[in-house]
Every structure is written in C-alpha cells, then in structure tokens.
Amino acid sequence: MPRQGFSGLSRGAIAFWGLVSFNLLDPLPFALASASPAIISNPRVAPLHLEISLSRRQLTLYRGQTPLRRYPVAVGRPGWETPVGIFQVREMIRNPAWKNPFTGAVIAGGHPRNPLGRRWIGFWSDGKNWVGLHGTPNPESVGHAVSHGCVRMYNADIEELFEKVQPGVPVIVVP
C-alpha cells in the first residue's frame, strides 16, 4: 500500500483522508484483556465485533455470531487498498480535524467540508499511518472503492456505530 506524502503529526485529532497519523502506543494485543468490562464481568453476554467485507462494501456489527446491523461502506481504491486482517478498535474521536497530506492545510473537526465527517474509529496503524472508519461529506462515494485505505460511512451510520463500539472491539477485514 503506497504511503508517499504522509508524515507524522503530533498526538491529537488530526487525520488524513484515509490514512491518519498519530503518535500512539504499540499495537494492542488481540486478547480477552482488551474486551469490555461488561463482557468480562458477564460471560453470558457475547462480545461485539465488526466485519468489513471489501468485495460487498459492507460492514456488519455482530454480537457473537449474530449480525445486529449492516452498513454500506466505501473502501480503499487500487493502490490504496484497505488492509485485510484481524485488528481492533484502537482510537475513537468525535469531530476529528483533517490535515491534507499534500498541502498541510487543516480542516477543523465539525466543518462541513471535513472529509472525515463527524466521527473517527481507528483500527489499523503501522505506528505512523492510520486506517479507520469515518464519515464523509460525499455520501455518493459510499459503495465504491475510492478512499486512501479508510472505510467511509454515511455520517448517520458512523455516529450510530460510534455509540455501540469502544476500543478493543475486534475488526475483521475480509476480501
């Protein structure tokens, strides 16, 4: 996946159009230790997880093996493919600011032209660049392979999902 033109940023709510750069800790282990306290204290409640199907351009929220909700999404375009694998929600930001990776210009969080929309759920990082779920001011892009690796959602959908998940929730991305 090309990463040209992206540089590190100071810690904060500044993101790129698909790839985001933050200074965070090393990747969190995919383990029960990262499960929500409600799941640990009540083992009868099945854990949540997200599955993103790149070919169907669909995100499904599951509780155990039961699908709770499906959302249409946009995924990475050729050369900027959304990474496939098992990850976990590592970061959640309301009204993230966006920094243009080529000009350095910043669009404030909450601004109608902000390409990240009103919510950010980061799930992949190489320590410098990020991929995550976010809203979009271009709803016509949902359903297509058009992003720089991120998973775009309708703003209402990402806001709904943002209230249902938390850091540590597994994110499974399949072809």
Backbone as JSON Lines, residues from 0, in Angstrom:
{"i":0,"aa":"M","n":[0.85,-1.17,0.0],"ca":[0.0,0.0,0.0],"c":[0.9,1.24,0.0]}
{"i":1,"aa":"P","n":[0.84,2.1,-1.0],"ca":[1.69,3.28,-1.03],"c":[1.41,4.19,0.16]}
{"i":2,"aa":"R","n":[2.46,4.78,0.66],"ca":[2.32,5.68,1.8],"c":[3.05,7.0,1.52]}
{"i":3,"aa":"Q","n":[3.28,7.3,0.26],"ca":[4.02,8.5,-0.07],"c":[3.23,9.74,0.3]}
{"i":4,"aa":"G","n":[3.92,10.75,0.76],"ca":[3.29,12.03,1.05],"c":[2.71,12.14,2.44]}
{"i":5,"aa":"F","n":[2.86,11.12,3.27],"ca":[2.3,11.17,4.6],"c":[3.43,11.35,5.6]}
{"i":6,"aa":"S","n":[3.22,12.24,6.55],"ca":[4.24,12.46,7.55],"c":[3.62,12.4,8.93]}
{"i":7,"aa":"G","n":[4.46,12.18,9.93],"ca":[3.97,12.07,11.3],"c":[3.43,13.4,11.8]}
{"i":8,"aa":"L","n":[2.49,13.35,12.69],"ca":[1.9,14.53,13.3],"c":[2.02,14.4,14.8]}
{"i":9,"aa":"S","n":[1.84,15.49,15.48],"ca":[1.79,15.4,16.93],"c":[0.5,14.73,17.33]}
{"i":10,"aa":"R","n":[0.47,14.18,18.53],"ca":[-0.73,13.49,19.01],"c":[-1.88,14.48,19.04]}
{"i":11,"aa":"G","n":[-3.0,14.06,18.56],"ca":[-4.18,14.91,18.55],"c":[-5.16,14.41,17.52]}
{"i":12,"aa":"A","n":[-6.2,15.13,17.34],"ca":[-7.27,14.71,16.45],"c":[-7.08,15.3,15.07]}
{"i":13,"aa":"I","n":[-5.95,14.99,14.44],"ca":[-5.71,15.44,13.08],"c":[-5.55,14.19,12.24]}
{"i":14,"aa":"A","n":[-6.24,14.13,11.11],"ca":[-6.25,12.91,10.32],"c":[-6.07,13.22,8.85]}
{"i":15,"aa":"F","n":[-5.66,12.22,8.08],"ca":[-5.57,12.31,6.64],"c":[-6.79,11.66,6.03]}
{"i":16,"aa":"W","n":[-7.03,11.91,4.75],"ca":[-8.17,11.35,4.03],"c":[-8.04,9.84,3.92]}
{"i":17,"aa":"G","n":[-7.97,9.08,4.81],"ca":[-7.87,7.64,4.67],"c":[-6.76,7.11,5.53]}
{"i":18,"aa":"L","n":[-5.64,7.73,5.48],"ca":[-4.55,7.36,6.36],"c":[-4.4,8.47,7.37]}
{"i":19,"aa":"V","n":[-4.23,8.1,8.6],"ca":[-4.17,9.07,9.67],"c":[-2.86,8.9,10.38]}
{"i":20,"aa":"S","n":[-2.3,9.96,10.86],"ca":[-1.02,9.86,11.52],"c":[-1.13,10.38,12.94]}
{"i":21,"aa":"F","n":[-0.81,9.54,13.9],"ca":[-0.82,9.87,15.32],"c":[0.37,9.2,15.98]}
{"i":22,"aa":"N","n":[0.78,9.7,17.1],"ca":[1.78,9.02,17.91],"c":[1.04,8.27,19.0]}
{"i":23,"aa":"L","n":[0.97,6.96,18.88],"ca":[0.27,6.13,19.85],"c":[1.18,5.02,20.33]}
{"i":24,"aa":"L","n":[0.68,4.25,21.26],"ca":[1.41,3.11,21.77],"c":[1.49,2.03,20.7]}
{"i":25,"aa":"D","n":[2.31,1.02,20.93],"ca":[2.39,-0.11,20.02],"c":[1.03,-0.76,19.87]}
{"i":26,"aa":"P","n":[0.84,-1.55,18.82],"ca":[-0.46,-2.21,18.64],"c":[-0.88,-2.99,19.88]}
{"i":27,"aa":"L","n":[-2.15,-2.9,20.18],"ca":[-2.69,-3.61,21.33],"c":[-2.84,-5.08,20.99]}
{"i":28,"aa":"P","n":[-2.61,-5.99,21.92],"ca":[-2.79,-7.4,21.61],"c":[-4.27,-7.73,21.45]}
{"i":29,"aa":"F","n":[-4.53,-8.66,20.56],"ca":[-5.9,-9.13,20.36],"c":[-6.13,-10.2,21.41]}
{"i":30,"aa":"A","n":[-6.71,-9.8,22.53],"ca":[-6.85,-10.73,23.64],"c":[-8.06,-10.37,24.48]}
{"i":31,"aa":"L","n":[-8.47,-11.29,25.31],"ca":[-9.6,-11.06,26.2],"c":[-9.32,-9.88,27.11]}
{"i":32,"aa":"A","n":[-8.06,-9.62,27.4],"ca":[-7.71,-8.5,28.27],"c":[-8.21,-7.18,27.71]}
{"i":33,"aa":"S","n":[-8.41,-7.11,26.39],"ca":[-8.88,-5.87,25.79],"c":[-10.4,-5.84,25.64]}
{"i":34,"aa":"A","n":[-11.07,-6.89,26.05],"ca":[-12.53,-6.93,25.94],"c":[-13.14,-5.95,26.93]}
{"i":35,"aa":"S","n":[-14.37,-5.56,26.64],"ca":[-15.03,-4.59,27.51],"c":[-15.27,-5.17,28.89]}
{"i":36,"aa":"P","n":[-15.27,-4.33,29.92],"ca":[-15.51,-4.81,31.28],"c":[-16.85,-5.51,31.42]}
{"i":37,"aa":"A","n":[-17.88,-5.08,30.66],"ca":[-19.19,-5.72,30.75],"c":[-19.12,-7.18,30.3]}
{"i":38,"aa":"I","n":[-18.3,-7.45,29.29],"ca":[-18.16,-8.81,28.8],"c":[-17.42,-9.67,29.82]}
{"i":39,"aa":"I","n":[-16.37,-9.12,30.39],"ca":[-15.58,-9.87,31.36],"c":[-16.41,-10.16,32.6]}
{"i":40,"aa":"S","n":[-17.2,-9.2,33.07],"ca":[-17.98,-9.39,34.28],"c":[-19.24,-10.22,34.04]}
{"i":41,"aa":"N","n":[-19.71,-10.31,32.79],"ca":[-20.9,-11.09,32.47],"c":[-20.59,-11.97,31.26]}
{"i":42,"aa":"P","n":[-20.05,-13.17,31.5],"ca":[-19.63,-14.01,30.38],"c":[-20.79,-14.5,29.51]}
{"i":43,"aa":"R","n":[-22.05,-14.32,29.95],"ca":[-23.19,-14.74,29.14],"c":[-23.48,-13.74,28.02]}
{"i":44,"aa":"V","n":[-22.9,-12.55,28.07],"ca":[-23.08,-11.55,27.02],"c":[-21.98,-11.77,25.98]}
{"i":45,"aa":"A","n":[-22.39,-12.13,24.77],"ca":[-21.42,-12.36,23.71],"c":[-20.76,-11.04,23.33]}
{"i":46,"aa":"P","n":[-19.47,-11.08,23.01],"ca":[-18.77,-9.84,22.64],"c":[-19.16,-9.33,21.26]}
{"i":47,"aa":"L","n":[-19.01,-8.03,21.08],"ca":[-19.23,-7.39,19.78],"c":[-18.0,-7.58,18.92]}
{"i":48,"aa":"H","n":[-18.19,-7.6,17.61],"ca":[-17.08,-7.47,16.67],"c":[-17.62,-6.91,15.36]}
{"i":49,"aa":"L","n":[-16.73,-6.34,14.59],"ca":[-17.07,-5.76,13.3],"c":[-16.44,-6.62,12.21]}
{"i":50,"aa":"E","n":[-17.17,-6.82,11.12],"ca":[-16.6,-7.48,9.96],"c":[-16.83,-6.57,8.76]}
{"i":51,"aa":"I","n":[-15.76,-6.28,8.04],"ca":[-15.84,-5.45,6.84],"c":[-15.55,-6.34,5.64]}
{"i":52,"aa":"S","n":[-16.52,-6.45,4.75],"ca":[-16.34,-7.19,3.51],"c":[-15.99,-6.17,2.41]}
{"i":53,"aa":"L","n":[-14.76,-6.26,1.92],"ca":[-14.32,-5.32,0.89],"c":[-15.07,-5.56,-0.41]}
{"i":54,"aa":"S","n":[-15.29,-6.8,-0.79],"ca":[-15.97,-7.1,-2.06],"c":[-17.44,-6.68,-2.04]}
{"i":55,"aa":"R","n":[-18.09,-6.85,-0.88],"ca":[-19.5,-6.45,-0.78],"c":[-19.64,-4.98,-0.38]}
{"i":56,"aa":"R","n":[-18.52,-4.37,0.04],"ca":[-18.54,-2.98,0.51],"c":[-19.6,-2.82,1.59]}
{"i":57,"aa":"Q","n":[-19.41,-3.66,2.6],"ca":[-20.38,-3.71,3.69],"c":[-19.68,-3.98,5.02]}
{"i":58,"aa":"L","n":[-20.12,-3.28,6.05],"ca":[-19.66,-3.51,7.41],"c":[-20.81,-4.13,8.19]}
{"i":59,"aa":"T","n":[-20.54,-5.2,8.94],"ca":[-21.56,-5.84,9.75],"c":[-21.12,-5.8,11.2]}
{"i":60,"aa":"L","n":[-22.0,-5.33,12.07],"ca":[-21.79,-5.35,13.51],"c":[-22.4,-6.64,14.04]}
{"i":61,"aa":"Y","n":[-21.59,-7.44,14.73],"ca":[-22.04,-8.72,15.28],"c":[-21.99,-8.68,16.8]}
{"i":62,"aa":"R","n":[-22.88,-9.43,17.43],"ca":[-22.76,-9.8,18.84],"c":[-22.63,-11.31,18.79]}
{"i":63,"aa":"G","n":[-21.43,-11.81,19.12],"ca":[-21.15,-13.23,18.94],"c":[-21.24,-13.54,17.46]}
{"i":64,"aa":"Q","n":[-22.07,-14.51,17.09],"ca":[-22.27,-14.87,15.68],"c":[-23.53,-14.25,15.08]}
{"i":65,"aa":"T","n":[-24.21,-13.42,15.88],"ca":[-25.47,-12.83,15.44],"c":[-25.25,-11.45,14.83]}
{"i":66,"aa":"P","n":[-25.6,-11.26,13.54],"ca":[-25.47,-9.92,12.96],"c":[-26.53,-8.99,13.55]}
{"i":67,"aa":"L","n":[-26.1,-7.83,14.03],"ca":[-27.01,-6.85,14.61],"c":[-27.4,-5.77,13.62]}
{"i":68,"aa":"R","n":[-26.44,-5.37,12.77],"ca":[-26.7,-4.25,11.85],"c":[-25.68,-4.31,10.72]}
{"i":69,"aa":"R","n":[-26.13,-4.02,9.51],"ca":[-25.24,-3.94,8.35],"c":[-25.24,-2.51,7.84]}
{"i":70,"aa":"Y","n":[-24.05,-2.06,7.42],"ca":[-23.89,-0.7,6.91],"c":[-23.17,-0.74,5.57]}
{"i":71,"aa":"P","n":[-23.61,0.05,4.59],"ca":[-22.84,0.18,3.35],"c":[-21.6,1.04,3.62]}
{"i":72,"aa":"V","n":[-20.5,0.73,2.93],"ca":[-19.26,1.47,3.13],"c":[-18.55,1.7,1.79]}
{"i":73,"aa":"A","n":[-17.61,2.63,1.8],"ca":[-16.64,2.79,0.71],"c":[-15.31,2.27,1.25]}
{"i":74,"aa":"V","n":[-14.5,1.71,0.37],"ca":[-13.23,1.12,0.78],"c":[-12.09,1.71,-0.05]}
{"i":75,"aa":"G","n":[-10.87,1.26,0.23],"ca":[-9.69,1.76,-0.45],"c":[-9.67,1.46,-1.94]}
{"i":76,"aa":"R","n":[-9.2,2.43,-2.68],"ca":[-9.12,2.28,-4.14],"c":[-7.83,1.53,-4.51]}
{"i":77,"aa":"P","n":[-7.71,1.09,-5.77],"ca":[-6.49,0.4,-6.19],"c":[-5.24,1.25,-5.9]}
{"i":78,"aa":"G","n":[-4.27,0.6,-5.29],"ca":[-3.04,1.29,-4.88],"c":[-3.11,1.8,-3.46]}
{"i":79,"aa":"W","n":[-4.3,1.89,-2.91],"ca":[-4.53,2.34,-1.53],"c":[-5.52,1.39,-0.83]}
{"i":80,"aa":"E","n":[-5.38,0.11,-1.07],"ca":[-6.35,-0.87,-0.58],"c":[-6.46,-0.85,0.94]}
{"i":81,"aa":"T","n":[-7.67,-1.08,1.42],"ca":[-7.91,-1.25,2.85],"c":[-7.23,-2.55,3.27]}
{"i":82,"aa":"P","n":[-6.44,-2.52,4.36],"ca":[-5.73,-3.75,4.75],"c":[-6.69,-4.85,5.2]}
{"i":83,"aa":"V","n":[-6.37,-6.09,4.81],"ca":[-7.14,-7.27,5.19],"c":[-6.48,-7.88,6.42]}
{"i":84,"aa":"G","n":[-7.29,-8.34,7.36],"ca":[-6.74,-8.99,8.55],"c":[-7.63,-8.81,9.75]}
{"i":85,"aa":"I","n":[-7.1,-9.18,10.9],"ca":[-7.81,-9.05,12.17],"c":[-7.15,-7.93,12.96]}
{"i":86,"aa":"F","n":[-7.94,-6.93,13.31],"ca":[-7.46,-5.76,14.02],"c":[-8.36,-5.51,15.22]}
{"i":87,"aa":"Q","n":[-8.27,-4.35,15.81],"ca":[-9.21,-3.97,16.85],"c":[-9.31,-2.46,16.9]}
{"i":88,"aa":"V","n":[-10.46,-1.97,17.37],"ca":[-10.65,-0.54,17.53],"c":[-9.6,-0.05,18.51]}
{"i":89,"aa":"R","n":[-8.82,0.93,18.1],"ca":[-7.76,1.46,18.96],"c":[-7.97,2.91,19.33]}
{"i":90,"aa":"E","n":[-8.82,3.6,18.57],"ca":[-8.97,5.03,18.79],"c":[-10.34,5.48,18.32]}
{"i":91,"aa":"M","n":[-10.95,6.38,19.08],"ca":[-12.26,6.93,18.71],"c":[-12.24,8.44,18.97]}
{"i":92,"aa":"I","n":[-12.6,9.22,17.93],"ca":[-12.54,10.67,18.05],"c":[-13.83,11.28,17.5]}
{"i":93,"aa":"R","n":[-14.42,12.17,18.28],"ca":[-15.57,12.95,17.81],"c":[-15.02,14.19,17.09]}
{"i":94,"aa":"N","n":[-15.62,14.53,15.98],"ca":[-15.23,15.71,15.2],"c":[-13.72,15.8,14.97]}
{"i":95,"aa":"P","n":[-13.14,14.79,14.31],"ca":[-11.69,14.83,14.06],"c":[-11.33,15.91,13.05]}
{"i":96,"aa":"A","n":[-10.23,16.58,13.28],"ca":[-9.7,17.52,12.29],"c":[-9.0,16.69,11.21]}
{"i":97,"aa":"W","n":[-8.87,17.25,10.01],"ca":[-8.22,16.57,8.9],"c":[-7.08,17.43,8.37]}
{"i":98,"aa":"K","n":[-5.93,16.83,8.16],"ca":[-4.78,17.53,7.59],"c":[-4.51,16.98,6.2]}
{"i":99,"aa":"N","n":[-4.54,17.87,5.21],"ca":[-4.25,17.48,3.85],"c":[-2.82,16.97,3.78]}
{"i":100,"aa":"P","n":[-2.62,15.74,3.32],"ca":[-1.27,15.17,3.31],"c":[-0.33,15.82,2.3]}
{"i":101,"aa":"F","n":[-0.87,16.56,1.37],"ca":[-0.04,17.15,0.33],"c":[0.24,18.63,0.57]}
{"i":102,"aa":"T","n":[-0.74,19.37,1.11],"ca":[-0.55,20.81,1.32],"c":[-0.32,21.16,2.78]}
{"i":103,"aa":"G","n":[-0.72,20.27,3.7],"ca":[-0.6,20.56,5.12],"c":[-1.76,21.38,5.68]}
{"i":104,"aa":"A","n":[-2.67,21.81,4.81],"ca":[-3.82,22.59,5.27],"c":[-4.7,21.72,6.18]}
{"i":105,"aa":"V","n":[-5.24,22.34,7.22],"ca":[-6.08,21.62,8.18],"c":[-7.52,22.12,8.07]}
{"i":106,"aa":"I","n":[-8.45,21.16,8.05],"ca":[-9.88,21.49,8.11],"c":[-10.34,21.05,9.5]}
{"i":107,"aa":"A","n":[-10.88,21.98,10.24],"ca":[-11.27,21.73,11.63],"c":[-12.34,20.65,11.73]}
{"i":108,"aa":"G","n":[-12.33,19.96,12.85],"ca":[-13.37,18.98,13.14],"c":[-14.72,19.67,13.18]}
{"i":109,"aa":"G","n":[-15.73,19.01,12.62],"ca":[-17.07,19.59,12.6],"c":[-17.35,20.48,11.4]}
{"i":110,"aa":"H","n":[-16.31,20.86,10.64],"ca":[-16.52,21.71,9.46],"c":[-17.22,20.88,8.38]}
{"i":111,"aa":"P","n":[-18.19,21.45,7.67],"ca":[-18.93,20.68,6.66],"c":[-18.06,20.1,5.54]}
{"i":112,"aa":"R","n":[-16.91,20.69,5.27],"ca":[-16.03,20.17,4.21],"c":[-15.03,19.14,4.74]}
{"i":113,"aa":"N","n":[-15.03,18.88,6.03],"ca":[-14.07,17.92,6.58],"c":[-14.33,16.54,5.98]}
{"i":114,"aa":"P","n":[-13.33,15.96,5.27],"ca":[-13.56,14.67,4.61],"c":[-13.73,13.49,5.56]}
{"i":115,"aa":"L","n":[-13.48,13.69,6.85],"ca":[-13.67,12.6,7.81],"c":[-15.06,12.6,8.43]}
{"i":116,"aa":"G","n":[-15.86,13.57,8.09],"ca":[-17.19,13.64,8.7],"c":[-17.08,13.95,10.18]}
{"i":117,"aa":"R","n":[-18.0,13.41,10.97],"ca":[-18.1,13.78,12.38],"c":[-17.55,12.75,13.36]}
{"i":118,"aa":"R","n":[-17.12,11.59,12.87],"ca":[-16.59,10.56,13.77],"c":[-15.44,9.82,13.11]}
{"i":119,"aa":"W","n":[-14.51,9.35,13.95],"ca":[-13.35,8.57,13.52],"c":[-13.2,7.38,14.45]}
{"i":120,"aa":"I","n":[-13.09,6.18,13.89],"ca":[-12.82,4.95,14.64],"c":[-11.6,4.31,13.99]}
{"i":121,"aa":"G","n":[-10.44,4.5,14.6],"ca":[-9.19,3.97,14.05],"c":[-8.97,2.53,14.45]}
{"i":122,"aa":"F","n":[-8.57,1.67,13.48],"ca":[-8.36,0.26,13.79],"c":[-7.04,-0.31,13.28]}
{"i":123,"aa":"W","n":[-6.3,0.38,12.44],"ca":[-5.03,-0.12,11.91],"c":[-4.0,0.99,11.94]}
{"i":124,"aa":"S","n":[-2.8,0.64,12.32],"ca":[-1.71,1.61,12.27],"c":[-0.39,0.88,12.12]}
{"i":125,"aa":"D","n":[0.52,1.49,11.39],"ca":[1.88,0.98,11.32],"c":[2.78,1.8,12.25]}
{"i":126,"aa":"G","n":[2.17,2.56,13.14],"ca":[2.9,3.43,14.05],"c":[2.99,4.86,13.55]}
{"i":127,"aa":"K","n":[2.71,5.06,12.29],"ca":[2.76,6.4,11.7],"c":[1.46,6.72,10.96]}
{"i":128,"aa":"N","n":[1.02,5.8,10.12],"ca":[-0.2,5.98,9.33],"c":[-1.34,5.2,9.96]}
{"i":129,"aa":"W","n":[-2.54,5.67,9.71],"ca":[-3.74,5.05,10.27],"c":[-4.75,4.73,9.19]}
{"i":130,"aa":"V","n":[-5.55,3.71,9.44],"ca":[-6.74,3.39,8.65],"c":[-7.87,3.23,9.65]}
{"i":131,"aa":"G","n":[-9.03,3.74,9.29],"ca":[-10.15,3.62,10.2],"c":[-11.47,3.82,9.49]}
{"i":132,"aa":"L","n":[-12.5,3.83,10.29],"ca":[-13.86,4.1,9.84],"c":[-14.13,5.57,10.07]}
{"i":133,"aa":"H","n":[-14.77,6.22,9.12],"ca":[-15.12,7.63,9.32],"c":[-16.29,8.02,8.43]}
{"i":134,"aa":"G","n":[-16.87,9.14,8.73],"ca":[-17.95,9.68,7.93],"c":[-17.4,10.31,6.67]}
{"i":135,"aa":"T","n":[-18.27,10.96,5.92],"ca":[-17.84,11.62,4.69],"c":[-18.84,12.71,4.3]}
{"i":136,"aa":"P","n":[-18.35,13.83,3.75],"ca":[-19.27,14.83,3.2],"c":[-19.7,14.46,1.78]}
{"i":137,"aa":"N","n":[-19.2,13.33,1.24],"ca":[-19.52,12.87,-0.11],"c":[-20.26,11.54,-0.03]}
{"i":138,"aa":"P","n":[-21.54,11.57,0.34],"ca":[-22.27,10.31,0.52],"c":[-22.33,9.46,-0.75]}
{"i":139,"aa":"E","n":[-22.19,10.09,-1.92],"ca":[-22.22,9.33,-3.17],"c":[-21.02,8.4,-3.31]}
{"i":140,"aa":"S","n":[-19.97,8.59,-2.51],"ca":[-18.79,7.72,-2.57],"c":[-19.02,6.39,-1.86]}
{"i":141,"aa":"V","n":[-19.99,6.32,-0.96],"ca":[-20.27,5.08,-0.24],"c":[-20.73,4.02,-1.24]}
{"i":142,"aa":"G","n":[-20.15,2.83,-1.1],"ca":[-20.45,1.74,-2.03],"c":[-19.38,1.55,-3.09]}
{"i":143,"aa":"H","n":[-18.34,2.39,-3.06],"ca":[-17.3,2.34,-4.09],"c":[-15.92,2.16,-3.46]}
{"i":144,"aa":"A","n":[-14.94,1.8,-4.28],"ca":[-13.54,1.71,-3.86],"c":[-12.88,3.02,-4.24]}
{"i":145,"aa":"V","n":[-12.88,4.0,-3.33],"ca":[-12.43,5.35,-3.66],"c":[-11.52,5.99,-2.62]}
{"i":146,"aa":"S","n":[-11.36,5.39,-1.46],"ca":[-10.62,6.06,-0.39],"c":[-9.12,5.78,-0.47]}
{"i":147,"aa":"H","n":[-8.37,6.38,0.43],"ca":[-6.94,6.11,0.57],"c":[-6.71,5.03,1.61]}
{"i":148,"aa":"G","n":[-7.59,4.06,1.68],"ca":[-7.44,2.94,2.59],"c":[-8.48,2.88,3.69]}
{"i":149,"aa":"C","n":[-9.04,4.03,4.03],"ca":[-10.04,4.05,5.09],"c":[-11.38,3.51,4.61]}
{"i":150,"aa":"V","n":[-12.27,3.31,5.58],"ca":[-13.6,2.82,5.31],"c":[-14.56,3.97,5.59]}
{"i":151,"aa":"R","n":[-15.14,4.5,4.52],"ca":[-16.08,5.62,4.64],"c":[-17.48,5.1,4.91]}
{"i":152,"aa":"M","n":[-18.22,5.86,5.71],"ca":[-19.6,5.51,6.02],"c":[-20.46,6.77,5.93]}
{"i":153,"aa":"Y","n":[-21.75,6.58,5.77],"ca":[-22.64,7.73,5.88],"c":[-22.48,8.29,7.3]}
{"i":154,"aa":"N","n":[-22.58,9.61,7.42],"ca":[-22.38,10.24,8.74],"c":[-23.33,9.69,9.8]}
{"i":155,"aa":"A","n":[-24.59,9.51,9.46],"ca":[-25.54,8.98,10.45],"c":[-25.14,7.57,10.88]}
{"i":156,"aa":"D","n":[-24.62,6.76,9.94],"ca":[-24.22,5.4,10.27],"c":[-22.99,5.37,11.18]}
{"i":157,"aa":"I","n":[-21.98,6.18,10.88],"ca":[-20.78,6.17,11.73],"c":[-21.1,6.71,13.11]}
{"i":158,"aa":"E","n":[-22.01,7.68,13.19],"ca":[-22.4,8.19,14.51],"c":[-23.12,7.12,15.32]}
{"i":159,"aa":"E","n":[-23.98,6.34,14.68],"ca":[-24.66,5.24,15.35],"c":[-23.66,4.18,15.81]}
{"i":160,"aa":"L","n":[-22.75,3.79,14.92],"ca":[-21.74,2.78,15.25],"c":[-20.82,3.26,16.36]}
{"i":161,"aa":"F","n":[-20.46,4.52,16.33],"ca":[-19.57,5.12,17.33],"c":[-20.12,4.93,18.75]}
{"i":162,"aa":"E","n":[-21.43,4.97,18.89],"ca":[-22.06,4.8,20.2],"c":[-22.14,3.34,20.63]}
{"i":163,"aa":"K","n":[-21.91,2.41,19.72],"ca":[-22.04,0.99,20.03],"c":[-20.72,0.28,20.3]}
{"i":164,"aa":"V","n":[-19.62,0.83,19.81],"ca":[-18.32,0.17,19.97],"c":[-17.43,0.96,20.9]}
{"i":165,"aa":"Q","n":[-16.33,0.35,21.26],"ca":[-15.34,1.0,22.13],"c":[-13.97,0.43,21.78]}
{"i":166,"aa":"P","n":[-12.9,1.06,22.25],"ca":[-11.58,0.5,21.99],"c":[-11.5,-0.95,22.47]}
{"i":167,"aa":"G","n":[-10.83,-1.76,21.65],"ca":[-10.68,-3.18,21.95],"c":[-11.62,-4.07,21.16]}
{"i":168,"aa":"V","n":[-12.68,-3.51,20.57],"ca":[-13.62,-4.32,19.78],"c":[-12.89,-4.83,18.54]}
{"i":169,"aa":"P","n":[-12.93,-6.14,18.27],"ca":[-12.27,-6.68,17.08],"c":[-12.87,-6.16,15.78]}
{"i":170,"aa":"V","n":[-11.99,-5.94,14.79],"ca":[-12.38,-5.52,13.45],"c":[-11.74,-6.53,12.49]}
{"i":171,"aa":"I","n":[-12.58,-7.27,11.8],"ca":[-12.11,-8.29,10.86],"c":[-12.38,-7.76,9.45]}
{"i":172,"aa":"V","n":[-11.32,-7.63,8.66],"ca":[-11.47,-7.13,7.29],"c":[-11.19,-8.31,6.34]}
{"i":173,"aa":"V","n":[-12.19,-8.63,5.52],"ca":[-12.07,-9.76,4.59],"c":[-12.15,-9.25,3.16]}
{"i":174,"aa":"P","n":[-11.52,-9.99,2.23],"ca":[-11.55,-9.54,0.82],"c":[-12.96,-9.38,0.26]}
